PDB file of C-alpha atoms in Angstrom:
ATOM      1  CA  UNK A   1     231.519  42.638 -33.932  1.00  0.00           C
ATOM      2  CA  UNK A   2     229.192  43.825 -36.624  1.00  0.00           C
ATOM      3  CA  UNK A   3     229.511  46.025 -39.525  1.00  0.00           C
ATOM      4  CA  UNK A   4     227.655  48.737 -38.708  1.00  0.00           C
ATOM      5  CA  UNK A   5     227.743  52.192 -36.808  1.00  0.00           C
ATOM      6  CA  UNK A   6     227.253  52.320 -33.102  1.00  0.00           C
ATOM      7  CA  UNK A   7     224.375  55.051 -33.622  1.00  0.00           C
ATOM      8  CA  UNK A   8     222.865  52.259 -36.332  1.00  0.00           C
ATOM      9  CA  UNK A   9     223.027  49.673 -34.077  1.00  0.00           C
ATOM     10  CA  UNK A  10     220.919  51.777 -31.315  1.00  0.00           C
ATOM     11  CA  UNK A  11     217.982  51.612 -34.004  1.00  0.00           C
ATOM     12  CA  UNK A  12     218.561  47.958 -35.118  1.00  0.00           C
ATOM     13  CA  UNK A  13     219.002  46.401 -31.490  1.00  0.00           C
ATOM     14  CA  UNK A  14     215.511  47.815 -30.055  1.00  0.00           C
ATOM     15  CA  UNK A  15     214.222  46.747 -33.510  1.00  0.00           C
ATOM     16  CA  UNK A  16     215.136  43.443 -33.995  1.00  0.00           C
ATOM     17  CA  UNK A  17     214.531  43.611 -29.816  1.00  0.00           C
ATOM     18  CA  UNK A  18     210.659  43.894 -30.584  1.00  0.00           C
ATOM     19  CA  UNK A  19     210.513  41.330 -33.303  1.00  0.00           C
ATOM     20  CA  UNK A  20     212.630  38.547 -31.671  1.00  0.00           C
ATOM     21  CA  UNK A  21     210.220  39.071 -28.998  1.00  0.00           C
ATOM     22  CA  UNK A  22     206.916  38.381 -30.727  1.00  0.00           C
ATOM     23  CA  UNK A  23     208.831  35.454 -32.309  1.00  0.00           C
ATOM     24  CA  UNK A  24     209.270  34.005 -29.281  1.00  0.00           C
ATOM     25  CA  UNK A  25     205.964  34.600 -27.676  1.00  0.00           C
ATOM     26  CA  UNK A  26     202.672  32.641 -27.881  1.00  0.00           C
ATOM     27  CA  UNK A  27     200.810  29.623 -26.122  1.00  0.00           C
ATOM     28  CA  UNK A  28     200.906  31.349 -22.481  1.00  0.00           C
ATOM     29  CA  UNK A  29     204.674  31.650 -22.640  1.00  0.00           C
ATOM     30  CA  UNK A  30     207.272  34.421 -23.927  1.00  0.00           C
ATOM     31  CA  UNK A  31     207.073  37.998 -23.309  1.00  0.00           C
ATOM     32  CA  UNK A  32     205.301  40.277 -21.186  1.00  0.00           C
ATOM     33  CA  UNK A  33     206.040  43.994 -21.007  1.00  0.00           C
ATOM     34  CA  UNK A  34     205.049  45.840 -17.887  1.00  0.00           C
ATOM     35  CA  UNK A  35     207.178  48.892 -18.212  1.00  0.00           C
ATOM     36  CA  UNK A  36     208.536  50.669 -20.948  1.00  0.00           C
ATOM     37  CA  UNK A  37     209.844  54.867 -20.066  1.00  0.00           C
ATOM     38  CA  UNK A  38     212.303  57.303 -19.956  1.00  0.00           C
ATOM     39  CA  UNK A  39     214.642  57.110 -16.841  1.00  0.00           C
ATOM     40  CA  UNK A  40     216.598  60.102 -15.909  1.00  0.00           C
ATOM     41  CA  UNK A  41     218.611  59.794 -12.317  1.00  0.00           C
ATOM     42  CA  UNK A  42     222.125  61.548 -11.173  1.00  0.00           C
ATOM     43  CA  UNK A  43     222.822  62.615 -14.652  1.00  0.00           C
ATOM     44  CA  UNK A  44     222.194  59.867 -16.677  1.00  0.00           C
ATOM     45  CA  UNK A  45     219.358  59.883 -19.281  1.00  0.00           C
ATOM     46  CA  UNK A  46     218.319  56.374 -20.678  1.00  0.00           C
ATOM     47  CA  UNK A  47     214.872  54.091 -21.093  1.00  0.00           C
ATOM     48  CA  UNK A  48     213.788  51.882 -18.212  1.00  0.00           C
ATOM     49  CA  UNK A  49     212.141  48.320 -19.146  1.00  0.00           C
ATOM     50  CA  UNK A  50     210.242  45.917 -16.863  1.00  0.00           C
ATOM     51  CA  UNK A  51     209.841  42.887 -18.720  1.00  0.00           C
ATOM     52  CA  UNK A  52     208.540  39.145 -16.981  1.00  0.00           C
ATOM     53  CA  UNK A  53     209.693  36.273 -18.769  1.00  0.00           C
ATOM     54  CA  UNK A  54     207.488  33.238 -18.825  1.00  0.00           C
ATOM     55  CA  UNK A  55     209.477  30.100 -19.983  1.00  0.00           C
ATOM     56  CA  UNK A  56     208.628  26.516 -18.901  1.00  0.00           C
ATOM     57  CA  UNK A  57     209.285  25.072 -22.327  1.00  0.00           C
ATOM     58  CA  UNK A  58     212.598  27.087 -22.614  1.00  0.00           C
ATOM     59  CA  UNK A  59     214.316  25.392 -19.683  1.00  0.00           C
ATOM     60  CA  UNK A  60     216.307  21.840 -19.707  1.00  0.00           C
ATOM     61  CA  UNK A  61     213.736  19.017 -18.565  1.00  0.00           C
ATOM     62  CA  UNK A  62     215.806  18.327 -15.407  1.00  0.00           C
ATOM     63  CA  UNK A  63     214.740  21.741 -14.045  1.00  0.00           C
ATOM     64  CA  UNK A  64     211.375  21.368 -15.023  1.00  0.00           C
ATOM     65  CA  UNK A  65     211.230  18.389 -12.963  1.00  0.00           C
ATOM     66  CA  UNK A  66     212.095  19.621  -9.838  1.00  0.00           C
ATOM     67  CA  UNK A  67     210.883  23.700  -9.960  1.00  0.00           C
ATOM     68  CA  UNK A  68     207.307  24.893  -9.066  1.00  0.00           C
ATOM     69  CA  UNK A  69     205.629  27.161 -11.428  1.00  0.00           C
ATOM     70  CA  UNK A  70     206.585  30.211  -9.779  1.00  0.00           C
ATOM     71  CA  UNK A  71     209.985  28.831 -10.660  1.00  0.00           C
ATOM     72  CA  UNK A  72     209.528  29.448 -14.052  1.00  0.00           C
ATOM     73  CA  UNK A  73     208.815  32.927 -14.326  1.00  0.00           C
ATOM     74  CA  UNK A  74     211.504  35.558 -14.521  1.00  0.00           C
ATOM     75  CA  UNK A  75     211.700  39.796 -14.139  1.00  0.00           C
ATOM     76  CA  UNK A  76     213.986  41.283 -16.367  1.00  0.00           C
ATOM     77  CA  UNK A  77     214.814  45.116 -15.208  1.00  0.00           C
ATOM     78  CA  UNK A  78     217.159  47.225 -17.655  1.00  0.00           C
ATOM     79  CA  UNK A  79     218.248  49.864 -17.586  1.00  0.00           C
ATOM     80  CA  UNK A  80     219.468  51.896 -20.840  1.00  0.00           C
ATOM     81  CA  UNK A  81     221.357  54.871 -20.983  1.00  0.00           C
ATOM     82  CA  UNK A  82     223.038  53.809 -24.773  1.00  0.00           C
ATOM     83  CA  UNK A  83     225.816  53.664 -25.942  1.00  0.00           C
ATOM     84  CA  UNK A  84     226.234  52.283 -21.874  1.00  0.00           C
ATOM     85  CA  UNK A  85     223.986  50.593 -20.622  1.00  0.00           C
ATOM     86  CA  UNK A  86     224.658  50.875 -16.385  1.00  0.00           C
ATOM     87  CA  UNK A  87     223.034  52.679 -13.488  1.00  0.00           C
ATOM     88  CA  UNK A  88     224.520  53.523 -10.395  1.00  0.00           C
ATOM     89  CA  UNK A  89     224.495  50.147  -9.266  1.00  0.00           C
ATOM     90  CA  UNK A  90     225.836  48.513 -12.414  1.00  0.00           C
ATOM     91  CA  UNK A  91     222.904  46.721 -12.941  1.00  0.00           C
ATOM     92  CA  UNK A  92     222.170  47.617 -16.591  1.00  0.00           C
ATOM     93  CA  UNK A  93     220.289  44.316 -17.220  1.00  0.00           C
ATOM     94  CA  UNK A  94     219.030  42.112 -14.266  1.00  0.00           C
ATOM     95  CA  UNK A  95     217.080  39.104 -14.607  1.00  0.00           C
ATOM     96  CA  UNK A  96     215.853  37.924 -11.079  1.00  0.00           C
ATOM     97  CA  UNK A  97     213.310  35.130  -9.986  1.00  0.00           C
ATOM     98  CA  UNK A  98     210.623  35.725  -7.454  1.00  0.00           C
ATOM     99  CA  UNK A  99     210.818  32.219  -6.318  1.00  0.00           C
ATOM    100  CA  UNK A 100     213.922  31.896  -5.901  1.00  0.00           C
ATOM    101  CA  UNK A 101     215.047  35.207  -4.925  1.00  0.00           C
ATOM    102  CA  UNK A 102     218.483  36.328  -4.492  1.00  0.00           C
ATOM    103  CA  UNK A 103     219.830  32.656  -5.049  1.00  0.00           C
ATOM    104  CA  UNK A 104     218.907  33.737  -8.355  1.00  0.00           C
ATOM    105  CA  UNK A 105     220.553  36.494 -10.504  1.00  0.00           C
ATOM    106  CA  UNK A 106     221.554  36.898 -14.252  1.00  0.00           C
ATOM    107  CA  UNK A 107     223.438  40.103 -14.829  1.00  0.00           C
ATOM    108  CA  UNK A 108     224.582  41.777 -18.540  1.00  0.00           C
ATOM    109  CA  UNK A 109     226.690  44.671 -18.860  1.00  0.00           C
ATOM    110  CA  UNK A 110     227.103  46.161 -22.014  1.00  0.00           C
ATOM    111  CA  UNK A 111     229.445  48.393 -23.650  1.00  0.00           C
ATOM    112  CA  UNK A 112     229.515  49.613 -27.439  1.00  0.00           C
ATOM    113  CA  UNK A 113     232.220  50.565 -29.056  1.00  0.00           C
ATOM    114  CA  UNK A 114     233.298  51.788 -32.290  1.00  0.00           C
ATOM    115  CA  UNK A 115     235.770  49.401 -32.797  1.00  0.00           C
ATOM    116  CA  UNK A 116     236.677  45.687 -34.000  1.00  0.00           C
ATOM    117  CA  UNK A 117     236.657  44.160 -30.321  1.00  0.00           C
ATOM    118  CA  UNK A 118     240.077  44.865 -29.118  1.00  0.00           C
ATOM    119  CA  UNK A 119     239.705  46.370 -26.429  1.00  0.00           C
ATOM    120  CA  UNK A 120     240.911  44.262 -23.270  1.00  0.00           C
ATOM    121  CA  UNK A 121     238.687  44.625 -20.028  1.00  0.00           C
ATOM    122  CA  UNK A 122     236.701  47.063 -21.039  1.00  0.00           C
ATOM    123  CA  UNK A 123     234.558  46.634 -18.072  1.00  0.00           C
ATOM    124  CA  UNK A 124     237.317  47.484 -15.704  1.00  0.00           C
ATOM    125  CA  UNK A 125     237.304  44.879 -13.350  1.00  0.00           C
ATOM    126  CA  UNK A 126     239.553  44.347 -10.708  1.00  0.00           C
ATOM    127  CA  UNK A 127     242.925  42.105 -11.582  1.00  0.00           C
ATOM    128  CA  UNK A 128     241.703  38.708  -9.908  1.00  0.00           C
ATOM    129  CA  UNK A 129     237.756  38.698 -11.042  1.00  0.00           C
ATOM    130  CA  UNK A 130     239.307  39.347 -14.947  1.00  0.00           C
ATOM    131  CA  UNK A 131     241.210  36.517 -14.414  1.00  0.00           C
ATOM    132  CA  UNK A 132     237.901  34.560 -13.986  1.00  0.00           C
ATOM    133  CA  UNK A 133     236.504  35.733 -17.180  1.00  0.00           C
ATOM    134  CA  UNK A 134     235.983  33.551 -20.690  1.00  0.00           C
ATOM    135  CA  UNK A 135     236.487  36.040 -23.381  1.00  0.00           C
ATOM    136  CA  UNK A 136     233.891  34.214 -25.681  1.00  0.00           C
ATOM    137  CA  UNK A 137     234.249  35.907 -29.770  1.00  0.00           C
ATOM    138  CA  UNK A 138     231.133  35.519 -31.825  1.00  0.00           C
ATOM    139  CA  UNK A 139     231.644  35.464 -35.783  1.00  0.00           C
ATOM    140  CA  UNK A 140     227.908  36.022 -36.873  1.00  0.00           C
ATOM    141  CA  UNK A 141     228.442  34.660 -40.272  1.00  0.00           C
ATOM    142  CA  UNK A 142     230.320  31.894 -38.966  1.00  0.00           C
ATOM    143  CA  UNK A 143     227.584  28.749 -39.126  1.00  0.00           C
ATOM    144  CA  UNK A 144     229.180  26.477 -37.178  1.00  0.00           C
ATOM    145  CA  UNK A 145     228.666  28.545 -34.267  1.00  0.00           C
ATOM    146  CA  UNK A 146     224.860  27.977 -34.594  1.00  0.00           C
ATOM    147  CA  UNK A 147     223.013  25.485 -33.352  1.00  0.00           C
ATOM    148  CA  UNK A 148     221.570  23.037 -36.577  1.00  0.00           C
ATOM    149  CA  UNK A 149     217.643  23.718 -35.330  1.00  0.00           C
ATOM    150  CA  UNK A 150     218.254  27.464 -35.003  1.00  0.00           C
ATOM    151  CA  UNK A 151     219.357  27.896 -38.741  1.00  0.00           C
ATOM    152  CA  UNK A 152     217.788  29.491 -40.997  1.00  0.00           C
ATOM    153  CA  UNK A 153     218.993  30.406 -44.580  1.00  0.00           C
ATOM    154  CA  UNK A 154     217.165  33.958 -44.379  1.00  0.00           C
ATOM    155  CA  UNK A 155     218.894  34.742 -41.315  1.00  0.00           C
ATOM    156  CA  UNK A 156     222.531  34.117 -42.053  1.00  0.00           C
ATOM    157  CA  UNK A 157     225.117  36.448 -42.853  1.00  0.00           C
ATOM    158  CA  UNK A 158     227.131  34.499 -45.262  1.00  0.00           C
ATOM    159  CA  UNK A 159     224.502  34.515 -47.522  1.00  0.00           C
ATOM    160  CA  UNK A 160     222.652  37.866 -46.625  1.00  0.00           C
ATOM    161  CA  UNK A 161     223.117  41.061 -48.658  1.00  0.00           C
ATOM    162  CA  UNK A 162     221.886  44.299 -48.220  1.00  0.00           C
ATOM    163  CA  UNK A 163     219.897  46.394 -50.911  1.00  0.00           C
ATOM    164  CA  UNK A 164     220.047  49.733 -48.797  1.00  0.00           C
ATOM    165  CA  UNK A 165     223.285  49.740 -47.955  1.00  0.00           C
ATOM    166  CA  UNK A 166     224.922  47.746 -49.720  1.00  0.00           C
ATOM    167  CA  UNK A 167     226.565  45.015 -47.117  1.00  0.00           C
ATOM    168  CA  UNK A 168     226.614  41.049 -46.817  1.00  0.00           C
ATOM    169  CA  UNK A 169     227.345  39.094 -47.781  1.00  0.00           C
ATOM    170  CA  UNK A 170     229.747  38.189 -44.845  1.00  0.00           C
ATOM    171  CA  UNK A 171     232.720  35.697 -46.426  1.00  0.00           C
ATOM    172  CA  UNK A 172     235.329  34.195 -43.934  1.00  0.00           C
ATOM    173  CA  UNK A 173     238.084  36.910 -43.894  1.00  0.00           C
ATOM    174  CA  UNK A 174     235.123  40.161 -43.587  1.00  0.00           C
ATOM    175  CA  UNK A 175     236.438  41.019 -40.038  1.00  0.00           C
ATOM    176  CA  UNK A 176     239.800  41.520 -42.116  1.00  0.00           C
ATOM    177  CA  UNK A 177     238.200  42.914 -44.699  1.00  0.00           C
ATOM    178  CA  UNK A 178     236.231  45.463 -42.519  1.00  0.00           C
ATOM    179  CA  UNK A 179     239.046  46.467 -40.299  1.00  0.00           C
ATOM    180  CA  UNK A 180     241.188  47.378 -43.511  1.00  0.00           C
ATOM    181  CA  UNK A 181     238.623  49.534 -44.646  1.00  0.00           C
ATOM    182  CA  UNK A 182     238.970  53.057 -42.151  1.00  0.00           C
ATOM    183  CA  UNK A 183     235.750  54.734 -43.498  1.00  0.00           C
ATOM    184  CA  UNK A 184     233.573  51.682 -43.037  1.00  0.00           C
ATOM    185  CA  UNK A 185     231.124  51.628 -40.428  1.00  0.00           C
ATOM    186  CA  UNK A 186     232.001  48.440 -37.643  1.00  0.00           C
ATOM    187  CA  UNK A 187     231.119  48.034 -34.013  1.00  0.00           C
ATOM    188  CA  UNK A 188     231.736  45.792 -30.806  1.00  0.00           C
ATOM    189  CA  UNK A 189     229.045  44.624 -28.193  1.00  0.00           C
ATOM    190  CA  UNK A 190     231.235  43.771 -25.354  1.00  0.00           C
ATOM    191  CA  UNK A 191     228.725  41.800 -22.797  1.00  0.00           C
ATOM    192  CA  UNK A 192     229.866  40.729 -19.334  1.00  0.00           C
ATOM    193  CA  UNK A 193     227.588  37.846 -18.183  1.00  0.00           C
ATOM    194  CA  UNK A 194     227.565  36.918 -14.258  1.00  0.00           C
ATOM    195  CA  UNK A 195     225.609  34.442 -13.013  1.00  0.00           C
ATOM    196  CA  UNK A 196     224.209  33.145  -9.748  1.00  0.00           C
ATOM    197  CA  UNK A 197     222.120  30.385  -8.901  1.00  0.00           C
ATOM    198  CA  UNK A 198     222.352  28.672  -5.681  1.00  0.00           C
ATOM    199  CA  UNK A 199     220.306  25.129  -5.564  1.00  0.00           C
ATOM    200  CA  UNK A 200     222.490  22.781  -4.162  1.00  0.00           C
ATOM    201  CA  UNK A 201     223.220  19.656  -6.446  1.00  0.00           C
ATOM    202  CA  UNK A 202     222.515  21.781  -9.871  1.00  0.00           C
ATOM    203  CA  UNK A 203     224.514  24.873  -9.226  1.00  0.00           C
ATOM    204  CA  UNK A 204     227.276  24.006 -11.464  1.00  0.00           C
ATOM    205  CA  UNK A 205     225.327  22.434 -14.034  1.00  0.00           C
ATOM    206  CA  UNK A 206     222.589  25.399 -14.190  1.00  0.00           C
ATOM    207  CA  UNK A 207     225.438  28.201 -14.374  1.00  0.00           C
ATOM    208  CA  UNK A 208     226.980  26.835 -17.284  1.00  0.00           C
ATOM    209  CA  UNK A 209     223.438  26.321 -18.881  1.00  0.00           C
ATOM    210  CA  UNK A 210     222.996  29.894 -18.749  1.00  0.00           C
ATOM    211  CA  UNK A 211     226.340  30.623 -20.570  1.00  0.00           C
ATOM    212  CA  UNK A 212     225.868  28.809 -23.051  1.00  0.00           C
ATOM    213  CA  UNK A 213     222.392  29.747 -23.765  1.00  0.00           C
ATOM    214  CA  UNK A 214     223.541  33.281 -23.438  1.00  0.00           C
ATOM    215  CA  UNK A 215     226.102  32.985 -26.111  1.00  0.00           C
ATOM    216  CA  UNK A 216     223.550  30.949 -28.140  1.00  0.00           C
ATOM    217  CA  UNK A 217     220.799  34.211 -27.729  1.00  0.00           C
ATOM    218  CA  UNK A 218     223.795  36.694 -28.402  1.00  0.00           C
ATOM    219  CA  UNK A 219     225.029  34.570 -31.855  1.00  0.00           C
ATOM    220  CA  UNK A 220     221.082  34.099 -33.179  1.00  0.00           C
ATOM    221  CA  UNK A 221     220.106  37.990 -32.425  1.00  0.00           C
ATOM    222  CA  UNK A 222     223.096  39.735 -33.880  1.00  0.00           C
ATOM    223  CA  UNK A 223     222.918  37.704 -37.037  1.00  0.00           C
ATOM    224  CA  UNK A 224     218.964  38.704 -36.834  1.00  0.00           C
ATOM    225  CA  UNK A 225     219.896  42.015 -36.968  1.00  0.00           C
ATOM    226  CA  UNK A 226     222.529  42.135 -39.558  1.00  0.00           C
ATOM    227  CA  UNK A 227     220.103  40.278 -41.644  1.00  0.00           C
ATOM    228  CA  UNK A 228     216.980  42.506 -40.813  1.00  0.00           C
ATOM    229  CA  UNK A 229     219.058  45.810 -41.725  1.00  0.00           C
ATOM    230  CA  UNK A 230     216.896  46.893 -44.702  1.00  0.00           C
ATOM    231  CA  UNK A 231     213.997  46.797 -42.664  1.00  0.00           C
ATOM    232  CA  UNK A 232     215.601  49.039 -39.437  1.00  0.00           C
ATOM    233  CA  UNK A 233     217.857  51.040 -41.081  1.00  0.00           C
ATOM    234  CA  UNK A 234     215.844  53.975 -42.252  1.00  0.00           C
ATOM    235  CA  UNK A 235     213.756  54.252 -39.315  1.00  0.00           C
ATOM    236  CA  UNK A 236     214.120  56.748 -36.222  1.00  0.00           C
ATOM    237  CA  UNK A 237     214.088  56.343 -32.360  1.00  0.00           C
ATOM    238  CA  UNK A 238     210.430  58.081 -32.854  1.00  0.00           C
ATOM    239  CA  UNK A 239     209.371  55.341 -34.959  1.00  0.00           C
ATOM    240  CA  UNK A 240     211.271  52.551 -32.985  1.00  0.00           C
ATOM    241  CA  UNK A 241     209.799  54.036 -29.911  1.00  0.00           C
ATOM    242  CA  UNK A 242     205.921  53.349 -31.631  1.00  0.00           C
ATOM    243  CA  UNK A 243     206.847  50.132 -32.886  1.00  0.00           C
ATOM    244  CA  UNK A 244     207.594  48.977 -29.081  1.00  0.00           C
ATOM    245  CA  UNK A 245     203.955  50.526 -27.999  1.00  0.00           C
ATOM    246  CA  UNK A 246     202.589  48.408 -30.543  1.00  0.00           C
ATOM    247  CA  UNK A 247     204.206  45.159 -30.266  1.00  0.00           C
ATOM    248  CA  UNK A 248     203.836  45.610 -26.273  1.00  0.00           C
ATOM    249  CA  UNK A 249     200.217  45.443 -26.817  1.00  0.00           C
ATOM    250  CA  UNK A 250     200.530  42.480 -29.696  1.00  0.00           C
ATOM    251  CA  UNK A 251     202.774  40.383 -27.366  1.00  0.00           C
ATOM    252  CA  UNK A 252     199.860  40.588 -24.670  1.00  0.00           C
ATOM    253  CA  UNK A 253     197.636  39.090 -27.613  1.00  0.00           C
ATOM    254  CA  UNK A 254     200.017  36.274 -28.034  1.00  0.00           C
ATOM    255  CA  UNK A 255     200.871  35.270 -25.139  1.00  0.00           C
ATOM    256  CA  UNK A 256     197.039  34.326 -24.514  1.00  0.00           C
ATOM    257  CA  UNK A 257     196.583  32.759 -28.076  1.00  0.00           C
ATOM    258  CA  UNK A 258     197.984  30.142 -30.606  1.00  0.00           C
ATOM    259  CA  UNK A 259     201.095  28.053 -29.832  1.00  0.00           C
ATOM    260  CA  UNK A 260     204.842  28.061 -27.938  1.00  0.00           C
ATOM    261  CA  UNK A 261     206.711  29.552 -30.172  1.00  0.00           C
ATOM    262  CA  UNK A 262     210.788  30.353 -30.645  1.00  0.00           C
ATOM    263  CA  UNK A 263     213.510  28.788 -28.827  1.00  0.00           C
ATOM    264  CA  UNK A 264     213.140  25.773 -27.036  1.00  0.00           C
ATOM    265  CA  UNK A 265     215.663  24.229 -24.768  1.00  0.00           C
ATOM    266  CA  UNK A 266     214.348  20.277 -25.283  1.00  0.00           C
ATOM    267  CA  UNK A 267     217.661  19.428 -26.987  1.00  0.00           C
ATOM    268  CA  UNK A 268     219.675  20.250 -23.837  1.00  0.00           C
ATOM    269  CA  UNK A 269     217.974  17.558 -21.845  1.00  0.00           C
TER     270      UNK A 269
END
């Protein structure tokens, strides 16, 4: 939940998209953008992104041990046709491995909605695969949902406010506060994670490494974006849409130069 409009959050999500990228690129790893274009197929209207993923720092040392390089490096394909994000095949996000295959496969779906998260299955799935679903809330000002080496003071909530439009800072009752409020802008991400990695011995363990780094991406990007507002929230899809031809060629740049940068996993050895 965040408080801001569904057509803000359009803007600040490919926004704070392109900057959490570059701050996670650098050293030969992070980022690279092969594809980045309109889509238009049966109907639906939306931007296509190929993105490869190169991460052997951001993986648990056990993996590391045991995968070859190729291992390491993974396709992201998304599909964008906002405020849903799906294609025909439900695929809206797929992150896929060529060495692995189709043992591997991370998949998001993501609705917004113009509400405070109450909607129940709002993916519509079938009566026994809901049942298999953790319904996982994130507070974004809520600290002790971060982990301690991913804090930082300029990007929380709780202590954030806005000059432009006058939000933040977040206190412990603002999801009370903000539904009460009818004329105030507030929106839900709901994201449906499935994943699927088959390597026997470290299937269990891998899948719920995923989930929980999921949740940990979700919690520090949405409170990077609440946080970042006064710098997104004036711009326009035209603008956004330069900014990602730029930092597609600046995350090239990177990615050959300087240090690792961003998120590492080392503490989930």
């Amino acid at each position: 939940v965040l408080p801001c409009s569904v057509e803000e959050y359009q803007v600040g999500q490919l926004f704070s998209v392109a900057e959490a990228s570059k701050n996670e690129t650098g050293g030969g790893e992070g980022i690279e953008v092969l594809t980045n274009e309109p889509y238009e197929t049966e109907g639906e209207k939306g931007q296509y992104t190929h993105k490869i993923y190169h991460l052997k720092s951001k993986v648990p040392a056990f993996v590391k041990m045991i995968a070859p390089e190729g291992a390491l490096v993974f396709h992201e394909k998304a599909w964008n046709a906002y405020p849903y994000c799906r294609t025909s095949s439900d695929l809206p996000l797929l992150l896929q491995n060529e060495y692995m295959k189709d043992d591997f496969m991370i998949k998001i779906e993501t609705w917004h909605k113009p509400d405070m998260g109450c909607m129940e299955n709002v993916h519509e799935l079938d009566p026994e695969t809901w049942k298999t679903v953790e319904v996982v809330p994130i507070d974004i000002a809520d600290k002790s949902q971060v982990e301690p080496g991913d804090y930082k003071p300029e990007e929380d909530p709780a202590l954030f406010h806005s000059e432009k439009t006058d939000r933040g800072p977040l206190g412990p009752d603002w999801k009370s506060e903000l539904a009460a409020k009818e004329d105030a802008p507030r929106m839900c991400a709901y994201k449906l994670v499935t994943v699927k990695f088959k390597w026997w011995g470290l299937q269990s363990k891998i899948e719920q490494f995923i989930h929980k780094q999921e949740k940990r991406i979700f919690t520090n990007f949405h409170r990077q974006l609440f946080c970042w507002i006064d710098s997104w929230v004036e711009l326009t899809m035209e603008d956004i849409r330069r900014m990602e031809a730029e930092t597609q060629k600046e995350l090239e740049e990177l990615r050959k130069t300087g240090q690792v940068r961003g998120t590492s996993a080392a503490h989930e050895q």
